[in-house]
Amino acid sequence: PLLHTLVSALQLWAKKRPNLPKGASLWICFFCNNQYRILEEGVQTGSDDLEATFKTRLLGIGSALILLDSCLTPFYITRVWCIFETFMT
């Protein structure tokens, strides 16, 4: 159900944007950033490295599409990293 929800939301978003350039890319952080791997490996500077690495990428994106699991109590806003991503884009 989660993947179906994600795909449906992205299709609806794209459908409402007829001027979206062909070949536009989407960067979905949970597919690209394995933040848990860094924690599991015990890298002491993992969070600092993530900030430095992704700050440049996030600034280059220019905009963000945020999908929430709930309008009233979204889990997204309870995570500091998610708020950082939103702030940077």
mmCIF file with all atom_site columns, N, CA, C and O in Angstrom, residues 11-45:
data_model
loop_
_atom_site.group_PDB
_atom_site.id
_atom_site.type_symbol
_atom_site.label_atom_id
_atom_site.label_alt_id
_atom_site.label_comp_id
_atom_site.label_asym_id
_atom_site.label_entity_id
_atom_site.label_seq_id
_atom_site.pdbx_PDB_ins_code
_atom_site.Cartn_x
_atom_site.Cartn_y
_atom_site.Cartn_z
_atom_site.occupancy
_atom_site.B_iso_or_equiv
_atom_site.pdbx_formal_charge
_atom_site.auth_seq_id
_atom_site.auth_comp_id
_atom_site.auth_asym_id
_atom_site.auth_atom_id
_atom_site.pdbx_PDB_model_num
ATOM 1   N N  . GLN A 1 11 ? 1.738  10.687 -9.414  1.00 0.00 ? 11 GLN A N  1
ATOM 2   C CA . GLN A 1 11 ? 0.989  10.782 -10.673 1.00 0.00 ? 11 GLN A CA 1
ATOM 3   C C  . GLN A 1 11 ? 0.002  11.941 -10.628 1.00 0.00 ? 11 GLN A C  1
ATOM 4   O O  . GLN A 1 11 ? -0.120 12.694 -11.594 1.00 0.00 ? 11 GLN A O  1
ATOM 5   N N  . LEU A 1 12 ? -0.707 12.096 -9.522  1.00 0.00 ? 12 LEU A N  1
ATOM 6   C CA . LEU A 1 12 ? -1.651 13.208 -9.373  1.00 0.00 ? 12 LEU A CA 1
ATOM 7   C C  . LEU A 1 12 ? -0.919 14.545 -9.424  1.00 0.00 ? 12 LEU A C  1
ATOM 8   O O  . LEU A 1 12 ? -1.359 15.484 -10.083 1.00 0.00 ? 12 LEU A O  1
ATOM 9   N N  . TRP A 1 13 ? 0.202  14.627 -8.749  1.00 0.00 ? 13 TRP A N  1
ATOM 10  C CA . TRP A 1 13 ? 1.005  15.852 -8.744  1.00 0.00 ? 13 TRP A CA 1
ATOM 11  C C  . TRP A 1 13 ? 1.444  16.212 -10.161 1.00 0.00 ? 13 TRP A C  1
ATOM 12  O O  . TRP A 1 13 ? 1.320  17.346 -10.593 1.00 0.00 ? 13 TRP A O  1
ATOM 13  N N  . ALA A 1 14 ? 1.950  15.231 -10.893 1.00 0.00 ? 14 ALA A N  1
ATOM 14  C CA . ALA A 1 14 ? 2.420  15.471 -12.262 1.00 0.00 ? 14 ALA A CA 1
ATOM 15  C C  . ALA A 1 14 ? 1.259  15.834 -13.193 1.00 0.00 ? 14 ALA A C  1
ATOM 16  O O  . ALA A 1 14 ? 1.401  16.689 -14.069 1.00 0.00 ? 14 ALA A O  1
ATOM 17  N N  . LYS A 1 15 ? 0.131  15.199 -13.012 1.00 0.00 ? 15 LYS A N  1
ATOM 18  C CA . LYS A 1 15 ? -1.044 15.465 -13.858 1.00 0.00 ? 15 LYS A CA 1
ATOM 19  C C  . LYS A 1 15 ? -1.507 16.914 -13.721 1.00 0.00 ? 15 LYS A C  1
ATOM 20  O O  . LYS A 1 15 ? -1.971 17.521 -14.687 1.00 0.00 ? 15 LYS A O  1
ATOM 21  N N  . LYS A 1 16 ? -1.371 17.465 -12.542 1.00 0.00 ? 16 LYS A N  1
ATOM 22  C CA . LYS A 1 16 ? -1.801 18.848 -12.289 1.00 0.00 ? 16 LYS A CA 1
ATOM 23  C C  . LYS A 1 16 ? -0.775 19.875 -12.761 1.00 0.00 ? 16 LYS A C  1
ATOM 24  O O  . LYS A 1 16 ? -0.965 21.064 -12.600 1.00 0.00 ? 16 LYS A O  1
ATOM 25  N N  . ARG A 1 17 ? 0.323  19.420 -13.336 1.00 0.00 ? 17 ARG A N  1
ATOM 26  C CA . ARG A 1 17 ? 1.384  20.297 -13.825 1.00 0.00 ? 17 ARG A CA 1
ATOM 27  C C  . ARG A 1 17 ? 1.677  19.997 -15.285 1.00 0.00 ? 17 ARG A C  1
ATOM 28  O O  . ARG A 1 17 ? 2.674  19.353 -15.603 1.00 0.00 ? 17 ARG A O  1
ATOM 29  N N  . PRO A 1 18 ? 0.819  20.503 -16.194 1.00 0.00 ? 18 PRO A N  1
ATOM 30  C CA . PRO A 1 18 ? 1.018  20.210 -17.612 1.00 0.00 ? 18 PRO A CA 1
ATOM 31  C C  . PRO A 1 18 ? 2.314  20.794 -18.171 1.00 0.00 ? 18 PRO A C  1
ATOM 32  O O  . PRO A 1 18 ? 2.817  20.333 -19.188 1.00 0.00 ? 18 PRO A O  1
ATOM 33  N N  . ASN A 1 19 ? 2.881  21.791 -17.514 1.00 0.00 ? 19 ASN A N  1
ATOM 34  C CA . ASN A 1 19 ? 4.122  22.420 -17.983 1.00 0.00 ? 19 ASN A CA 1
ATOM 35  C C  . ASN A 1 19 ? 5.377  21.775 -17.394 1.00 0.00 ? 19 ASN A C  1
ATOM 36  O O  . ASN A 1 19 ? 6.475  22.286 -17.587 1.00 0.00 ? 19 ASN A O  1
ATOM 37  N N  . LEU A 1 20 ? 5.199  20.670 -16.698 1.00 0.00 ? 20 LEU A N  1
ATOM 38  C CA . LEU A 1 20 ? 6.341  19.959 -16.136 1.00 0.00 ? 20 LEU A CA 1
ATOM 39  C C  . LEU A 1 20 ? 7.227  19.478 -17.283 1.00 0.00 ? 20 LEU A C  1
ATOM 40  O O  . LEU A 1 20 ? 6.756  18.839 -18.210 1.00 0.00 ? 20 LEU A O  1
ATOM 41  N N  . PRO A 1 21 ? 8.504  19.836 -17.259 1.00 0.00 ? 21 PRO A N  1
ATOM 42  C CA . PRO A 1 21 ? 9.387  19.452 -18.367 1.00 0.00 ? 21 PRO A CA 1
ATOM 43  C C  . PRO A 1 21 ? 9.471  17.935 -18.533 1.00 0.00 ? 21 PRO A C  1
ATOM 44  O O  . PRO A 1 21 ? 9.492  17.192 -17.556 1.00 0.00 ? 21 PRO A O  1
ATOM 45  N N  . LYS A 1 22 ? 9.522  17.492 -19.781 1.00 0.00 ? 22 LYS A N  1
ATOM 46  C CA . LYS A 1 22 ? 9.726  16.066 -20.051 1.00 0.00 ? 22 LYS A CA 1
ATOM 47  C C  . LYS A 1 22 ? 11.077 15.661 -19.473 1.00 0.00 ? 22 LYS A C  1
ATOM 48  O O  . LYS A 1 22 ? 12.056 16.391 -19.569 1.00 0.00 ? 22 LYS A O  1
ATOM 49  N N  . GLY A 1 23 ? 11.115 14.533 -18.858 1.00 0.00 ? 23 GLY A N  1
ATOM 50  C CA . GLY A 1 23 ? 12.363 14.056 -18.283 1.00 0.00 ? 23 GLY A CA 1
ATOM 51  C C  . GLY A 1 23 ? 12.709 14.687 -16.945 1.00 0.00 ? 23 GLY A C  1
ATOM 52  O O  . GLY A 1 23 ? 13.828 14.543 -16.475 1.00 0.00 ? 23 GLY A O  1
ATOM 53  N N  . ALA A 1 24 ? 11.750 15.416 -16.336 1.00 0.00 ? 24 ALA A N  1
ATOM 54  C CA . ALA A 1 24 ? 12.015 16.005 -15.021 1.00 0.00 ? 24 ALA A CA 1
ATOM 55  C C  . ALA A 1 24 ? 12.347 14.884 -14.037 1.00 0.00 ? 24 ALA A C  1
ATOM 56  O O  . ALA A 1 24 ? 11.789 13.796 -14.102 1.00 0.00 ? 24 ALA A O  1
ATOM 57  N N  . SER A 1 25 ? 13.259 15.152 -13.145 1.00 0.00 ? 25 SER A N  1
ATOM 58  C CA . SER A 1 25 ? 13.703 14.141 -12.192 1.00 0.00 ? 25 SER A CA 1
ATOM 59  C C  . SER A 1 25 ? 13.120 14.402 -10.815 1.00 0.00 ? 25 SER A C  1
ATOM 60  O O  . SER A 1 25 ? 12.901 15.551 -10.425 1.00 0.00 ? 25 SER A O  1
ATOM 61  N N  . LEU A 1 26 ? 12.919 13.326 -10.100 1.00 0.00 ? 26 LEU A N  1
ATOM 62  C CA . LEU A 1 26 ? 12.508 13.410 -8.704  1.00 0.00 ? 26 LEU A CA 1
ATOM 63  C C  . LEU A 1 26 ? 13.569 12.714 -7.871  1.00 0.00 ? 26 LEU A C  1
ATOM 64  O O  . LEU A 1 26 ? 14.035 11.631 -8.218  1.00 0.00 ? 26 LEU A O  1
ATOM 65  N N  . TRP A 1 27 ? 13.936 13.351 -6.796  1.00 0.00 ? 27 TRP A N  1
ATOM 66  C CA . TRP A 1 27 ? 14.900 12.762 -5.876  1.00 0.00 ? 27 TRP A CA 1
ATOM 67  C C  . TRP A 1 27 ? 14.129 12.387 -4.622  1.00 0.00 ? 27 TRP A C  1
ATOM 68  O O  . TRP A 1 27 ? 13.571 13.241 -3.950  1.00 0.00 ? 27 TRP A O  1
ATOM 69  N N  . ILE A 1 28 ? 14.045 11.112 -4.338  1.00 0.00 ? 28 ILE A N  1
ATOM 70  C CA . ILE A 1 28 ? 13.301 10.624 -3.178  1.00 0.00 ? 28 ILE A CA 1
ATOM 71  C C  . ILE A 1 28 ? 14.329 10.166 -2.157  1.00 0.00 ? 28 ILE A C  1
ATOM 72  O O  . ILE A 1 28 ? 15.004 9.150  -2.344  1.00 0.00 ? 28 ILE A O  1
ATOM 73  N N  . CYS A 1 29 ? 14.439 10.948 -1.085  1.00 0.00 ? 29 CYS A N  1
ATOM 74  C CA . CYS A 1 29 ? 15.568 10.757 -0.171  1.00 0.00 ? 29 CYS A CA 1
ATOM 75  C C  . CYS A 1 29 ? 15.621 9.369  0.439   1.00 0.00 ? 29 CYS A C  1
ATOM 76  O O  . CYS A 1 29 ? 16.695 8.824  0.617   1.00 0.00 ? 29 CYS A O  1
ATOM 77  N N  . PHE A 1 30 ? 14.488 8.754  0.756   1.00 0.00 ? 30 PHE A N  1
ATOM 78  C CA . PHE A 1 30 ? 14.589 7.451  1.399   1.00 0.00 ? 30 PHE A CA 1
ATOM 79  C C  . PHE A 1 30 ? 15.065 6.360  0.454   1.00 0.00 ? 30 PHE A C  1
ATOM 80  O O  . PHE A 1 30 ? 15.464 5.288  0.885   1.00 0.00 ? 30 PHE A O  1
ATOM 81  N N  . PHE A 1 31 ? 15.069 6.635  -0.847  1.00 0.00 ? 31 PHE A N  1
ATOM 82  C CA . PHE A 1 31 ? 15.670 5.702  -1.793  1.00 0.00 ? 31 PHE A CA 1
ATOM 83  C C  . PHE A 1 31 ? 17.170 5.989  -1.968  1.00 0.00 ? 31 PHE A C  1
ATOM 84  O O  . PHE A 1 31 ? 17.921 5.120  -2.378  1.00 0.00 ? 31 PHE A O  1
ATOM 85  N N  . CYS A 1 32 ? 17.587 7.207  -1.665  1.00 0.00 ? 32 CYS A N  1
ATOM 86  C CA . CYS A 1 32 ? 18.972 7.631  -1.938  1.00 0.00 ? 32 CYS A CA 1
ATOM 87  C C  . CYS A 1 32 ? 19.863 7.669  -0.697  1.00 0.00 ? 32 CYS A C  1
ATOM 88  O O  . CYS A 1 32 ? 21.056 7.463  -0.806  1.00 0.00 ? 32 CYS A O  1
ATOM 89  N N  . ASN A 1 33 ? 19.293 7.980  0.441   1.00 0.00 ? 33 ASN A N  1
ATOM 90  C CA . ASN A 1 33 ? 20.076 8.163  1.659   1.00 0.00 ? 33 ASN A CA 1
ATOM 91  C C  . ASN A 1 33 ? 19.787 7.063  2.659   1.00 0.00 ? 33 ASN A C  1
ATOM 92  O O  . ASN A 1 33 ? 18.710 7.027  3.235   1.00 0.00 ? 33 ASN A O  1
ATOM 93  N N  . ASN A 1 34 ? 20.723 6.198  2.878   1.00 0.00 ? 34 ASN A N  1
ATOM 94  C CA . ASN A 1 34 ? 20.549 5.156  3.874   1.00 0.00 ? 34 ASN A CA 1
ATOM 95  C C  . ASN A 1 34 ? 21.098 5.669  5.201   1.00 0.00 ? 34 ASN A C  1
ATOM 96  O O  . ASN A 1 34 ? 22.217 5.344  5.599   1.00 0.00 ? 34 ASN A O  1
ATOM 97  N N  . GLN A 1 35 ? 20.304 6.480  5.873   1.00 0.00 ? 35 GLN A N  1
ATOM 98  C CA . GLN A 1 35 ? 20.746 7.087  7.125   1.00 0.00 ? 35 GLN A CA 1
ATOM 99  C C  . GLN A 1 35 ? 20.899 6.052  8.231   1.00 0.00 ? 35 GLN A C  1
ATOM 100 O O  . GLN A 1 35 ? 21.744 6.184  9.109   1.00 0.00 ? 35 GLN A O  1
ATOM 101 N N  . TYR A 1 36 ? 20.107 4.986  8.182   1.00 0.00 ? 36 TYR A N  1
ATOM 102 C CA . TYR A 1 36 ? 20.214 3.941  9.197   1.00 0.00 ? 36 TYR A CA 1
ATOM 103 C C  . TYR A 1 36 ? 21.526 3.179  9.079   1.00 0.00 ? 36 TYR A C  1
ATOM 104 O O  . TYR A 1 36 ? 22.094 2.757  10.076  1.00 0.00 ? 36 TYR A O  1
ATOM 105 N N  . ARG A 1 37 ? 22.036 3.001  7.860   1.00 0.00 ? 37 ARG A N  1
ATOM 106 C CA . ARG A 1 37 ? 23.312 2.316  7.665   1.00 0.00 ? 37 ARG A CA 1
ATOM 107 C C  . ARG A 1 37 ? 24.419 3.066  8.397   1.00 0.00 ? 37 ARG A C  1
ATOM 108 O O  . ARG A 1 37 ? 25.269 2.466  9.054   1.00 0.00 ? 37 ARG A O  1
ATOM 109 N N  . ILE A 1 38 ? 24.400 4.377  8.305   1.00 0.00 ? 38 ILE A N  1
ATOM 110 C CA . ILE A 1 38 ? 25.425 5.181  8.972   1.00 0.00 ? 38 ILE A CA 1
ATOM 111 C C  . ILE A 1 38 ? 25.353 4.980  10.483  1.00 0.00 ? 38 ILE A C  1
ATOM 112 O O  . ILE A 1 38 ? 26.368 4.817  11.158  1.00 0.00 ? 38 ILE A O  1
ATOM 113 N N  . LEU A 1 39 ? 24.131 4.949  11.013  1.00 0.00 ? 39 LEU A N  1
ATOM 114 C CA . LEU A 1 39 ? 23.973 4.735  12.452  1.00 0.00 ? 39 LEU A CA 1
ATOM 115 C C  . LEU A 1 39 ? 24.424 3.332  12.856  1.00 0.00 ? 39 LEU A C  1
ATOM 116 O O  . LEU A 1 39 ? 25.085 3.156  13.873  1.00 0.00 ? 39 LEU A O  1
ATOM 117 N N  . GLU A 1 40 ? 24.073 2.344  12.039  1.00 0.00 ? 40 GLU A N  1
ATOM 118 C CA . GLU A 1 40 ? 24.445 0.963  12.352  1.00 0.00 ? 40 GLU A CA 1
ATOM 119 C C  . GLU A 1 40 ? 25.950 0.753  12.307  1.00 0.00 ? 40 GLU A C  1
ATOM 120 O O  . GLU A 1 40 ? 26.495 -0.019 13.075  1.00 0.00 ? 40 GLU A O  1
ATOM 121 N N  . GLU A 1 41 ? 26.646 1.452  11.404  1.00 0.00 ? 41 GLU A N  1
ATOM 122 C CA . GLU A 1 41 ? 28.094 1.302  11.291  1.00 0.00 ? 41 GLU A CA 1
ATOM 123 C C  . GLU A 1 41 ? 28.832 2.050  12.398  1.00 0.00 ? 41 GLU A C  1
ATOM 124 O O  . GLU A 1 41 ? 30.028 1.899  12.557  1.00 0.00 ? 41 GLU A O  1
ATOM 125 N N  . GLY A 1 42 ? 28.106 2.884  13.143  1.00 0.00 ? 42 GLY A N  1
ATOM 126 C CA . GLY A 1 42 ? 28.712 3.589  14.259  1.00 0.00 ? 42 GLY A CA 1
ATOM 127 C C  . GLY A 1 42 ? 29.642 4.712  13.850  1.00 0.00 ? 42 GLY A C  1
ATOM 128 O O  . GLY A 1 42 ? 30.569 5.038  14.576  1.00 0.00 ? 42 GLY A O  1
ATOM 129 N N  . VAL A 1 43 ? 29.395 5.303  12.694  1.00 0.00 ? 43 VAL A N  1
ATOM 130 C CA . VAL A 1 43 ? 30.228 6.419  12.253  1.00 0.00 ? 43 VAL A CA 1
ATOM 131 C C  . VAL A 1 43 ? 29.918 7.623  13.152  1.00 0.00 ? 43 VAL A C  1
ATOM 132 O O  . VAL A 1 43 ? 28.793 8.076  13.223  1.00 0.00 ? 43 VAL A O  1
ATOM 133 N N  . GLN A 1 44 ? 30.922 8.104  13.840  1.00 0.00 ? 44 GLN A N  1
ATOM 134 C CA . GLN A 1 44 ? 30.713 9.181  14.805  1.00 0.00 ? 44 GLN A CA 1
ATOM 135 C C  . GLN A 1 44 ? 30.250 10.485 14.162  1.00 0.00 ? 44 GLN A C  1
ATOM 136 O O  . GLN A 1 44 ? 29.488 11.229 14.734  1.00 0.00 ? 44 GLN A O  1
ATOM 137 N N  . THR A 1 45 ? 30.753 10.768 12.963  1.00 0.00 ? 45 THR A N  1
ATOM 138 C CA . THR A 1 45 ? 30.423 12.044 12.324  1.00 0.00 ? 45 THR A CA 1
ATOM 139 C C  . THR A 1 45 ? 29.349 11.884 11.250  1.00 0.00 ? 45 THR A C  1
ATOM 140 O O  . THR A 1 45 ? 29.203 12.724 10.392  1.00 0.00 ? 45 THR A O  1
#
